Short mmCIF file of C-alpha atoms in Angstrom, two decimals:
data_model
loop_
_atom_site.label_atom_id
_atom_site.label_comp_id
_atom_site.label_asym_id
_atom_site.label_seq_id
_atom_site.Cartn_x
_atom_site.Cartn_y
_atom_site.Cartn_z
CA MET A 1 -23.22 141.82 -83.17
CA LYS A 2 -23.51 142.67 -87.15
CA ILE A 3 -25.83 140.91 -89.74
CA GLY A 4 -25.60 141.31 -93.36
CA ILE A 5 -28.66 141.47 -95.56
CA ILE A 6 -27.92 140.66 -98.93
CA ASP A 7 -29.78 143.08 -101.31
CA TYR A 8 -29.85 141.34 -104.72
CA GLY A 9 -33.02 143.25 -105.62
CA MET A 10 -35.49 140.74 -105.38
CA GLY A 11 -36.52 141.11 -101.91
CA ASN A 12 -38.42 143.26 -99.49
CA LEU A 13 -35.99 144.63 -97.15
CA PHE A 14 -37.02 146.65 -95.06
CA SER A 15 -39.37 144.37 -92.80
CA VAL A 16 -36.68 142.01 -91.98
CA GLU A 17 -33.63 145.30 -91.75
CA GLN A 18 -36.25 147.11 -88.95
CA ALA A 19 -37.21 143.78 -86.99
CA ILE A 20 -33.53 143.18 -86.33
CA LYS A 21 -33.13 146.61 -85.25
CA ARG A 22 -35.82 146.46 -83.46
CA LEU A 23 -34.56 143.62 -81.22
CA GLY A 24 -31.28 146.07 -80.62
CA TYR A 25 -28.40 144.27 -83.10
CA GLU A 26 -26.54 146.40 -85.56
CA VAL A 27 -27.61 145.24 -89.24
CA ILE A 28 -26.10 146.31 -93.12
CA VAL A 29 -27.79 146.51 -96.08
CA SER A 30 -25.62 145.23 -99.22
CA ALA A 31 -24.39 143.85 -102.45
CA ASP A 32 -20.90 143.86 -101.51
CA LYS A 33 -19.41 140.13 -101.31
CA GLU A 34 -16.53 141.84 -98.60
CA GLU A 35 -18.75 143.82 -96.86
CA LEU A 36 -21.30 140.74 -96.39
CA LEU A 37 -18.34 138.50 -95.60
CA ALA A 38 -17.36 140.53 -92.47
CA THR A 39 -20.14 139.83 -90.49
CA ASP A 40 -21.68 137.79 -88.32
CA ALA A 41 -24.21 136.49 -89.77
CA LEU A 42 -26.25 136.95 -93.39
CA ILE A 43 -29.70 136.72 -94.41
CA LEU A 44 -31.36 135.94 -98.00
CA PRO A 45 -34.99 137.85 -97.96
CA GLY A 46 -36.84 137.37 -101.41
CA VAL A 47 -40.34 138.22 -102.83
CA GLY A 48 -40.71 137.32 -106.71
CA ALA A 49 -39.91 134.60 -108.65
CA PHE A 50 -37.69 131.63 -108.29
CA LYS A 51 -35.73 131.79 -111.83
CA ASP A 52 -35.28 135.79 -111.76
CA ALA A 53 -33.90 135.52 -108.08
CA MET A 54 -31.78 133.12 -109.60
CA LYS A 55 -30.33 135.32 -112.30
CA ARG A 56 -29.86 138.26 -109.73
CA LEU A 57 -27.73 136.65 -107.64
CA GLN A 58 -25.29 135.06 -110.48
CA GLU A 59 -25.23 138.86 -112.10
CA THR A 60 -24.41 140.43 -108.43
CA ASN A 61 -21.94 137.64 -107.48
CA LEU A 62 -23.27 136.40 -104.56
CA VAL A 63 -23.70 132.61 -105.57
CA SER A 64 -19.91 132.26 -104.87
CA LEU A 65 -20.86 134.40 -101.40
CA ILE A 66 -23.38 131.31 -100.79
CA ASN A 67 -21.78 128.78 -101.51
CA GLU A 68 -18.60 130.35 -99.71
CA VAL A 69 -20.92 130.65 -96.03
CA GLU A 70 -21.98 127.59 -96.24
CA LYS A 71 -18.14 126.17 -96.23
CA SER A 72 -17.27 128.43 -93.84
CA ASN A 73 -20.27 127.62 -91.56
CA ILE A 74 -20.97 131.35 -91.76
CA PRO A 75 -24.71 131.19 -90.19
CA LEU A 76 -27.94 132.14 -93.15
CA LEU A 77 -31.40 132.91 -92.70
CA GLY A 78 -33.17 132.15 -95.96
CA ILE A 79 -36.44 134.18 -95.97
CA CYS A 80 -40.15 132.85 -97.92
CA LEU A 81 -38.17 132.84 -102.19
CA GLY A 82 -35.08 133.28 -99.96
CA MET A 83 -35.56 130.02 -98.05
CA GLN A 84 -36.17 128.66 -101.59
CA LEU A 85 -33.03 128.96 -103.54
CA LEU A 86 -31.27 126.95 -101.15
CA PHE A 87 -32.90 123.93 -102.69
CA GLN A 88 -32.02 121.74 -105.86
CA GLY A 89 -34.16 124.13 -107.85
CA SER A 90 -37.38 124.95 -108.79
CA ALA A 91 -40.75 124.41 -111.38
CA GLU A 92 -41.14 127.49 -111.24
CA ASN A 93 -41.71 129.47 -114.94
CA GLY A 94 -39.85 126.43 -116.45
CA SER A 95 -37.71 126.24 -113.59
CA GLY A 96 -34.45 126.95 -113.05
CA LYS A 97 -31.74 125.44 -110.92
CA GLY A 98 -31.24 126.71 -106.73
CA LEU A 99 -28.45 127.06 -104.89
CA GLY A 100 -28.30 123.14 -104.06
CA ILE A 101 -27.71 123.95 -100.22
CA PHE A 102 -30.77 122.11 -99.10
CA ASN A 103 -32.09 118.50 -101.20
CA GLY A 104 -34.86 118.74 -102.53
CA GLU A 105 -37.37 120.88 -105.09
CA ILE A 106 -39.60 123.67 -105.00
CA GLU A 107 -43.17 123.01 -106.97
CA ARG A 108 -46.54 124.41 -106.79
CA PHE A 109 -48.96 123.94 -104.71
CA ALA A 110 -51.63 122.08 -107.08
CA GLY A 111 -54.53 123.09 -105.53
CA ILE A 112 -56.26 119.64 -105.16
CA ASN A 113 -55.96 117.78 -102.64
CA ASP A 114 -56.09 113.64 -103.31
CA ASP A 115 -59.78 113.40 -102.93
CA GLY A 116 -60.59 115.55 -105.80
CA SER A 117 -61.31 118.60 -103.03
CA ALA A 118 -59.91 121.61 -104.28
CA TYR A 119 -58.12 124.05 -101.44
CA ARG A 120 -57.02 127.57 -102.41
CA VAL A 121 -53.12 128.89 -103.78
CA PRO A 122 -51.86 130.88 -102.55
CA HIS A 123 -51.43 129.57 -99.33
CA MET A 124 -52.25 132.87 -97.50
CA GLY A 125 -52.40 133.40 -93.88
CA TRP A 126 -51.72 132.21 -90.49
CA ASN A 127 -51.18 129.08 -90.28
CA GLU A 128 -49.82 126.52 -86.99
CA LEU A 129 -46.60 125.13 -87.46
CA GLN A 130 -45.24 122.25 -85.67
CA PHE A 131 -42.08 120.94 -84.64
CA ALA A 132 -40.79 117.88 -86.58
CA GLN A 133 -37.12 118.49 -83.95
CA ARG A 134 -35.69 121.53 -82.13
CA PRO A 135 -32.23 122.41 -82.63
CA GLU A 136 -29.65 123.75 -80.36
CA TRP A 137 -30.90 127.68 -81.01
CA LEU A 138 -34.90 126.50 -80.72
CA GLN A 139 -34.16 124.43 -77.82
CA GLU A 140 -36.67 126.68 -75.40
CA ASP A 141 -39.53 126.12 -73.75
CA GLU A 142 -41.65 128.74 -75.80
CA MET A 143 -41.07 126.93 -78.67
CA THR A 144 -44.66 124.73 -78.44
CA ASP A 145 -46.69 123.04 -81.32
CA ASN A 146 -49.87 125.11 -83.04
CA ARG A 147 -48.21 128.64 -83.20
CA PHE A 148 -49.03 131.04 -85.73
CA VAL A 149 -46.85 132.11 -88.50
CA TYR A 150 -47.96 134.22 -91.09
CA PHE A 151 -47.68 132.52 -95.38
CA VAL A 152 -47.64 133.84 -98.18
CA HIS A 153 -46.39 132.16 -101.36
CA SER A 154 -47.97 129.77 -104.11
CA TYR A 155 -44.70 127.01 -104.17
CA PHE A 156 -43.09 125.27 -102.04
CA ALA A 157 -40.06 122.80 -101.17
CA THR A 158 -40.44 118.97 -102.03
CA ASN A 159 -38.96 115.53 -101.59
CA MET A 160 -35.61 116.97 -98.78
CA ASP A 161 -34.22 115.65 -96.52
CA ARG A 162 -36.04 114.35 -93.22
CA ALA A 163 -33.50 115.66 -91.33
CA ASP A 164 -32.87 118.98 -92.20
CA LEU A 165 -36.68 119.52 -91.62
CA VAL A 166 -37.03 121.46 -88.43
CA ALA A 167 -40.92 122.89 -88.31
CA PHE A 168 -43.68 122.51 -90.76
CA ALA A 169 -47.25 123.69 -91.86
CA HIS A 170 -50.05 121.53 -92.72
CA TYR A 171 -52.10 122.36 -95.53
CA GLY A 172 -54.29 120.89 -98.27
CA ASN A 173 -52.76 117.10 -98.39
CA GLU A 174 -48.68 119.06 -98.44
CA GLN A 175 -46.93 119.00 -95.49
CA VAL A 176 -45.34 122.36 -95.78
CA PRO A 177 -41.20 122.40 -94.75
CA GLY A 178 -41.71 125.59 -92.17
CA ILE A 179 -38.46 125.72 -91.07
CA VAL A 180 -34.84 123.89 -91.93
CA GLN A 181 -31.77 123.48 -91.31
CA LYS A 182 -28.64 121.75 -92.92
CA GLY A 183 -25.46 123.16 -90.32
CA SER A 184 -25.28 126.86 -90.52
CA ILE A 185 -27.93 127.24 -93.07
CA THR A 186 -31.64 128.04 -91.59
CA GLY A 187 -34.36 128.92 -94.06
CA MET A 188 -38.44 129.69 -92.73
CA GLN A 189 -40.47 129.70 -95.73
CA PHE A 190 -43.05 132.02 -93.52
CA HIS A 191 -42.15 135.47 -92.92
CA PRO A 192 -41.00 135.65 -89.18
CA GLU A 193 -40.76 139.39 -89.12
CA LYS A 194 -44.36 139.82 -90.38
CA SER A 195 -45.60 136.80 -87.92
CA SER A 196 -46.31 139.02 -84.94
CA GLU A 197 -45.35 137.85 -81.79
CA PHE A 198 -44.02 134.58 -82.64
CA GLY A 199 -42.23 134.99 -85.82
CA VAL A 200 -39.96 138.15 -83.79
CA LEU A 201 -39.51 135.30 -80.82
CA LEU A 202 -38.00 133.21 -83.18
CA LEU A 203 -35.79 135.70 -85.19
CA LYS A 204 -35.31 136.12 -81.62
CA ARG A 205 -34.27 133.21 -81.21
CA TRP A 206 -31.70 133.01 -84.04
CA LEU A 207 -29.97 136.13 -83.08
CA ASP A 208 -29.14 135.09 -80.10
CA GLY A 209 -27.93 131.14 -81.25
CA VAL A 210 -25.48 133.43 -84.25
CA LYS A 211 -24.47 135.13 -81.03
CA LYS A 212 -23.64 131.76 -78.94
CA GLY A 213 -22.54 130.52 -81.67
CA VAL A 214 -24.85 127.50 -81.71
CA VAL A 215 -27.02 128.10 -85.08
CA LEU A 216 -24.88 125.15 -86.86
CA MET B 1 -54.89 124.50 -90.52
CA LEU B 2 -55.24 127.93 -92.14
CA THR B 3 -57.34 130.36 -90.22
CA LYS B 4 -60.32 132.67 -91.29
CA ARG B 5 -58.33 136.56 -91.10
CA ILE B 6 -60.08 139.36 -90.26
CA ILE B 7 -59.22 142.60 -91.62
CA PRO B 8 -59.57 146.14 -90.06
CA CYS B 9 -59.46 148.50 -92.94
CA LEU B 10 -58.16 152.38 -92.39
CA ASP B 11 -58.68 155.15 -95.21
CA VAL B 12 -55.72 157.16 -95.68
CA LYS B 13 -55.95 160.41 -97.34
CA GLU B 14 -52.40 162.71 -96.99
CA GLY B 15 -50.69 160.51 -95.14
CA ARG B 16 -54.23 160.81 -91.94
CA VAL B 17 -56.76 158.15 -91.28
CA VAL B 18 -60.40 159.40 -92.33
CA LYS B 19 -63.69 158.77 -92.24
CA GLY B 20 -64.92 159.21 -88.33
CA VAL B 21 -62.17 156.83 -86.45
CA GLN B 22 -63.43 157.25 -82.91
CA PHE B 23 -60.60 156.49 -80.57
CA VAL B 24 -60.76 158.42 -77.36
CA SER B 25 -58.03 156.63 -75.61
CA LEU B 26 -55.66 157.00 -78.34
CA ARG B 27 -52.56 160.02 -78.93
CA GLU B 28 -53.84 160.99 -81.80
CA ALA B 29 -57.10 159.50 -83.63
CA GLY B 30 -55.90 160.28 -87.16
CA ASP B 31 -52.82 158.56 -86.60
CA PRO B 32 -52.01 155.52 -89.22
CA VAL B 33 -49.60 154.10 -87.24
CA GLU B 34 -50.77 154.74 -83.84
CA LEU B 35 -54.26 153.22 -85.56
CA ALA B 36 -52.24 149.99 -87.09
CA LYS B 37 -50.91 149.79 -82.90
CA PHE B 38 -53.91 149.44 -81.86
CA TYR B 39 -55.90 147.03 -84.51
CA ASN B 40 -52.75 144.79 -84.20
CA GLU B 41 -53.00 145.10 -80.21
CA GLN B 42 -56.74 143.65 -80.35
CA GLY B 43 -55.59 140.01 -82.67
CA ALA B 44 -56.34 142.29 -86.47
CA ASP B 45 -54.79 139.51 -88.70
CA GLU B 46 -54.00 141.62 -91.72
CA LEU B 47 -54.29 145.35 -92.53
CA VAL B 48 -55.44 147.03 -95.17
CA PHE B 49 -54.43 151.23 -95.67
CA LEU B 50 -56.51 152.21 -98.43
CA ASP B 51 -54.98 155.24 -99.91
CA ILE B 52 -57.48 158.11 -100.65
CA SER B 53 -55.26 160.88 -101.42
CA ALA B 54 -55.92 163.47 -104.16
CA SER B 55 -52.22 164.80 -105.14
CA HIS B 56 -49.14 163.45 -105.07
CA GLU B 57 -47.48 164.89 -101.94
CA GLY B 58 -50.44 163.18 -100.52
CA ARG B 59 -49.32 159.49 -102.74
CA GLU B 60 -45.65 160.59 -101.28
CA THR B 61 -46.51 160.58 -97.53
CA MET B 62 -48.18 157.20 -97.75
CA VAL B 63 -45.15 156.13 -98.40
CA ASP B 64 -43.99 157.53 -95.25
CA VAL B 65 -47.26 155.83 -93.76
CA VAL B 66 -46.01 152.12 -94.81
CA ARG B 67 -42.37 152.78 -93.96
CA GLN B 68 -43.14 154.14 -90.33
CA THR B 69 -46.14 150.83 -90.26
CA ALA B 70 -43.65 148.44 -91.03
CA SER B 71 -40.38 150.11 -88.52
CA THR B 72 -42.94 149.10 -85.78
CA LEU B 73 -44.68 146.43 -86.30
CA ALA B 74 -44.54 142.66 -87.29
CA ILE B 75 -48.01 142.05 -89.15
CA PRO B 76 -48.42 142.05 -92.80
CA PHE B 77 -50.60 144.95 -94.43
CA THR B 78 -52.00 145.59 -97.98
CA VAL B 79 -51.57 148.70 -99.54
CA GLY B 80 -54.12 150.01 -102.01
CA GLY B 81 -56.05 153.45 -103.85
CA GLY B 82 -54.11 154.98 -106.77
CA ILE B 83 -51.55 152.17 -107.92
CA ARG B 84 -50.99 152.65 -111.33
CA THR B 85 -47.94 151.22 -112.74
CA LEU B 86 -45.16 148.50 -111.52
CA GLU B 87 -42.83 151.12 -109.98
CA ASP B 88 -46.12 152.14 -107.93
CA MET B 89 -46.11 148.79 -106.80
CA LYS B 90 -42.25 148.78 -106.28
CA ARG B 91 -42.35 151.82 -104.41
CA LEU B 92 -45.01 150.52 -101.95
CA LEU B 93 -43.68 147.16 -101.55
CA ARG B 94 -39.93 148.61 -101.06
CA ALA B 95 -41.24 150.73 -98.34
CA GLY B 96 -42.64 147.04 -96.09
CA ALA B 97 -45.65 146.57 -97.25
CA ASP B 98 -47.11 142.89 -98.73
CA LYS B 99 -49.15 143.36 -100.55
CA VAL B 100 -50.35 145.89 -103.22
CA SER B 101 -53.90 145.88 -104.14
CA VAL B 102 -55.25 147.42 -107.44
CA ASN B 103 -58.87 148.40 -108.92
CA SER B 104 -59.00 151.15 -111.35
CA SER B 105 -56.57 151.10 -112.71
CA ALA B 106 -56.54 147.03 -113.52
CA LEU B 107 -59.73 147.48 -115.66
CA GLN B 108 -58.30 150.25 -117.62
CA ARG B 109 -54.84 148.01 -118.19
CA PRO B 110 -55.14 144.92 -117.06
CA GLU B 111 -51.68 144.36 -118.09
CA LEU B 112 -50.76 146.17 -115.01
CA ILE B 113 -51.37 142.42 -113.07
CA LYS B 114 -49.62 139.93 -115.27
CA GLU B 115 -46.72 142.98 -114.85
CA GLY B 116 -47.06 142.54 -110.98
CA SER B 117 -47.67 138.95 -110.57
CA ASP B 118 -44.34 138.24 -112.66
CA TYR B 119 -41.91 140.51 -110.99
CA PHE B 120 -43.63 140.62 -107.77
CA GLY B 121 -45.29 137.30 -107.38
CA ALA B 122 -49.17 136.28 -107.40
CA GLN B 123 -48.74 136.43 -103.87
CA CYS B 124 -48.04 140.19 -103.59
CA ILE B 125 -50.88 140.89 -106.39
CA VAL B 126 -54.13 141.76 -104.39
CA VAL B 127 -57.40 142.56 -106.80
CA ALA B 128 -59.98 144.86 -105.62
CA ILE B 129 -63.40 144.49 -106.94
CA ASP B 130 -66.52 147.04 -106.64
CA ALA B 131 -69.32 144.94 -107.31
CA LYS B 132 -73.26 146.38 -107.65
CA TRP B 133 -76.79 143.99 -108.78
CA SER B 134 -77.69 145.29 -112.20
CA GLU B 135 -81.02 144.15 -113.01
CA GLU B 136 -80.81 144.96 -116.21
CA ASP B 137 -77.78 142.51 -116.23
CA GLY B 138 -79.46 140.27 -113.98
CA THR B 139 -75.90 139.75 -112.76
CA TRP B 140 -73.54 142.16 -110.36
CA MET B 141 -71.43 144.39 -112.70
CA VAL B 142 -67.87 146.39 -112.31
CA TYR B 143 -67.56 149.86 -110.91
CA THR B 144 -64.37 151.79 -110.78
CA HIS B 145 -63.58 155.23 -109.23
CA GLY B 146 -65.66 154.92 -105.80
CA GLY B 147 -68.98 153.13 -107.55
CA ARG B 148 -69.10 156.32 -109.75
CA ASN B 149 -68.76 154.75 -113.12
CA LYS B 150 -70.16 151.21 -114.40
CA THR B 151 -67.85 149.07 -116.70
CA ASP B 152 -68.59 146.61 -119.36
CA TRP B 153 -67.36 143.86 -116.62
CA GLN B 154 -69.28 141.07 -114.89
CA ALA B 155 -68.11 140.43 -111.16
CA VAL B 156 -67.72 136.63 -112.07
CA ALA B 157 -65.50 138.00 -115.00
CA TRP B 158 -63.75 139.92 -114.44
CA ALA B 159 -62.51 137.33 -111.21
CA LYS B 160 -61.89 134.71 -113.07
CA GLU B 161 -60.08 137.05 -115.82
CA ALA B 162 -57.90 138.75 -112.72
CA VAL B 163 -56.68 135.59 -111.51
CA ARG B 164 -55.72 134.33 -114.98
CA LEU B 165 -53.70 137.74 -115.23
CA GLY B 166 -52.10 136.49 -111.94
CA ALA B 167 -54.26 138.42 -108.80
CA GLY B 168 -53.03 135.86 -105.69
CA GLU B 169 -56.13 137.41 -103.77
CA LEU B 170 -59.38 138.71 -104.59
CA LEU B 171 -61.05 141.86 -102.34
CA VAL B 172 -64.53 141.23 -103.29
CA THR B 173 -66.47 144.48 -101.84
CA SER B 174 -70.83 144.89 -102.66
CA MET B 175 -71.73 148.27 -102.85
CA ASP B 176 -75.10 147.44 -102.66
CA GLN B 177 -74.57 146.15 -98.67
CA ASP B 178 -71.28 148.66 -97.85
CA GLY B 179 -72.55 150.92 -95.22
CA GLU B 180 -76.00 149.30 -94.66
CA LYS B 181 -73.97 147.33 -91.80
CA SER B 182 -76.99 144.33 -92.47
CA GLY B 183 -74.99 141.99 -93.39
CA PHE B 184 -71.89 140.88 -96.29
CA ASP B 185 -73.12 140.25 -99.88
CA LEU B 186 -73.45 136.29 -99.07
CA PRO B 187 -75.02 135.88 -103.07
CA LEU B 188 -71.68 138.02 -104.85
CA THR B 189 -69.20 136.79 -102.03
CA LYS B 190 -70.30 132.78 -102.71
CA ALA B 191 -70.91 133.42 -106.52
CA ILE B 192 -66.82 134.70 -106.69
CA ARG B 193 -65.69 132.07 -104.24
CA GLU B 194 -67.05 129.45 -106.62
CA ALA B 195 -65.91 130.97 -109.83
CA VAL B 196 -61.81 131.42 -109.00
CA ASN B 197 -58.83 129.24 -106.27
CA VAL B 198 -57.79 132.25 -104.38
CA PRO B 199 -58.08 133.94 -101.78
CA ILE B 200 -61.43 135.78 -101.34
CA ILE B 201 -61.68 138.73 -98.85
CA ALA B 202 -65.33 140.14 -98.40
CA SER B 203 -66.04 143.79 -97.41
CA GLY B 204 -69.03 145.84 -96.66
CA GLY B 205 -71.86 145.66 -94.99
CA ALA B 206 -70.62 144.15 -91.88
CA GLY B 207 -72.55 145.38 -89.22
CA ASN B 208 -71.67 142.33 -86.54
CA ALA B 209 -70.05 139.42 -84.82
CA ASP B 210 -72.95 137.12 -86.55
CA HIS B 211 -72.26 138.73 -90.10
CA PHE B 212 -68.36 137.80 -89.77
CA TYR B 213 -69.36 134.09 -88.99
CA ASP B 214 -71.89 133.83 -92.19
CA VAL B 215 -69.20 134.83 -94.56
CA LEU B 216 -66.37 132.91 -92.76
CA GLN B 217 -69.21 130.19 -92.25
CA HIS B 218 -71.38 129.58 -94.74
CA VAL B 219 -69.74 131.19 -97.73
CA ASP B 220 -66.38 129.96 -96.80
CA ALA B 221 -64.45 133.06 -97.68
CA ASP B 222 -60.87 133.23 -96.75
CA ALA B 223 -60.51 136.30 -94.71
CA ALA B 224 -64.36 139.43 -93.44
CA LEU B 225 -62.67 143.43 -94.29
CA ALA B 226 -64.48 145.33 -92.18
CA ALA B 227 -63.47 149.86 -92.06
CA SER B 228 -66.49 151.37 -90.05
CA ILE B 229 -67.50 149.09 -86.95
CA PHE B 230 -64.29 148.56 -85.59
CA HIS B 231 -63.35 152.44 -86.35
CA TYR B 232 -66.90 154.10 -83.83
CA LYS B 233 -66.52 151.08 -82.03
CA GLU B 234 -69.33 149.28 -82.12
CA THR B 235 -67.69 145.93 -81.25
CA SER B 236 -64.31 145.37 -82.05
CA VAL B 237 -61.39 142.67 -83.14
CA ALA B 238 -60.80 140.77 -80.14
CA GLU B 239 -64.89 140.75 -79.53
CA VAL B 240 -65.75 139.55 -82.81
CA LYS B 241 -62.88 136.71 -82.96
CA ASN B 242 -63.91 135.46 -79.22
CA GLU B 243 -67.44 134.76 -81.11
CA LEU B 244 -66.21 133.06 -84.14
CA ARG B 245 -63.95 130.80 -81.93
CA GLN B 246 -67.17 129.77 -79.76
CA LYS B 247 -69.11 129.35 -82.75
CA GLY B 248 -66.36 126.59 -84.28
CA VAL B 249 -64.29 128.58 -86.23
CA PHE B 250 -61.08 128.45 -86.66
CA VAL B 251 -59.10 132.03 -86.02
CA ARG B 252 -56.19 132.84 -84.32
#
């Protein structure tokens, strides 16, 4: 099985690539649509600004790749900004349209709770993951609540469809989507490749799920 | 709920960890990747690599260290020291670092913070502040170049400016407390904590687990960093976290 990492110039691709290699899967990093479509599953990484990332995806002609992935039910995992791009749009830097696979918008953490108390922005560090549901690829006993994953972000997904929410974390007054899934498309807001054993386990389950054909 | 973080700091010179690290059990005491593994196993929440290489070759070696660490370990780490340009940041982040830390270069050219933050997002950019109490000024002042040069910046004002420019986290080192092992500088950390809304890493002065408790619980720092007490095995990350847990501090 071969995994393709989408290289559109906005990711810290290296850590993800290495994590997948350590799990024993073949991996390529590419910006070529045909080459990427010849793999079994794709990863959309990303750090940086939403608008710049969308622009880069358009310039490199990779938006059409992701549309094709969605239509053909090819598994795709968006990580961090890569997950946010899968939503309808963002308020970041004067907004921009996203890929629109998931309903909902990307908004900045307000930094202020309803009661007027402040919380820190960015949301940075280890937070507990709570499962809202367990899709087939995550139906293992080890997927218990309150395990830690590493978040580092200032923007998060809001107004999303409850049906697409797999897991979340509490931060300030917000419920922060941590894992989302719709069809073959998955998103993780935290960095599984930086979340120690549990993060690696989540990545492994996703890869195993791809292999078994159950990430749908 | 977000945990408080404990962060060991490794000084790396020409690709080797320096500052007298005492790890007899390790195959190679000076190998940053081996030490990173060791701290990871102890439950370190993040690592900071501080590159103190003087030469260009040393800096290139640091990129290899970053790459090797990212190839071996699944934990977040920050790299600081000698980062002067957006290109320097790109190189380290591309090699697998999660955050970069800037200090003197940001004081010389504050736009560097904004450039990095616009390009990679605020969450990638840590601004390190070396602060020292000044009787003359009646407040803490910012120093550069490892504490050799005093700047005109008051620490609190610079913290605010750094955040305004796009810093996503501040690493606040007390030069008064550094190496004293008598506890973190609580008034300094508190003053900066109250001035900005980004996460704060307190640094300088850690001597025992109680010191971590004080700065995390009483001053509400988000993370605490230490070097020598971990390197010299005066305590361990696991021991500090156990004590914090017993006292009701939320840790991983």
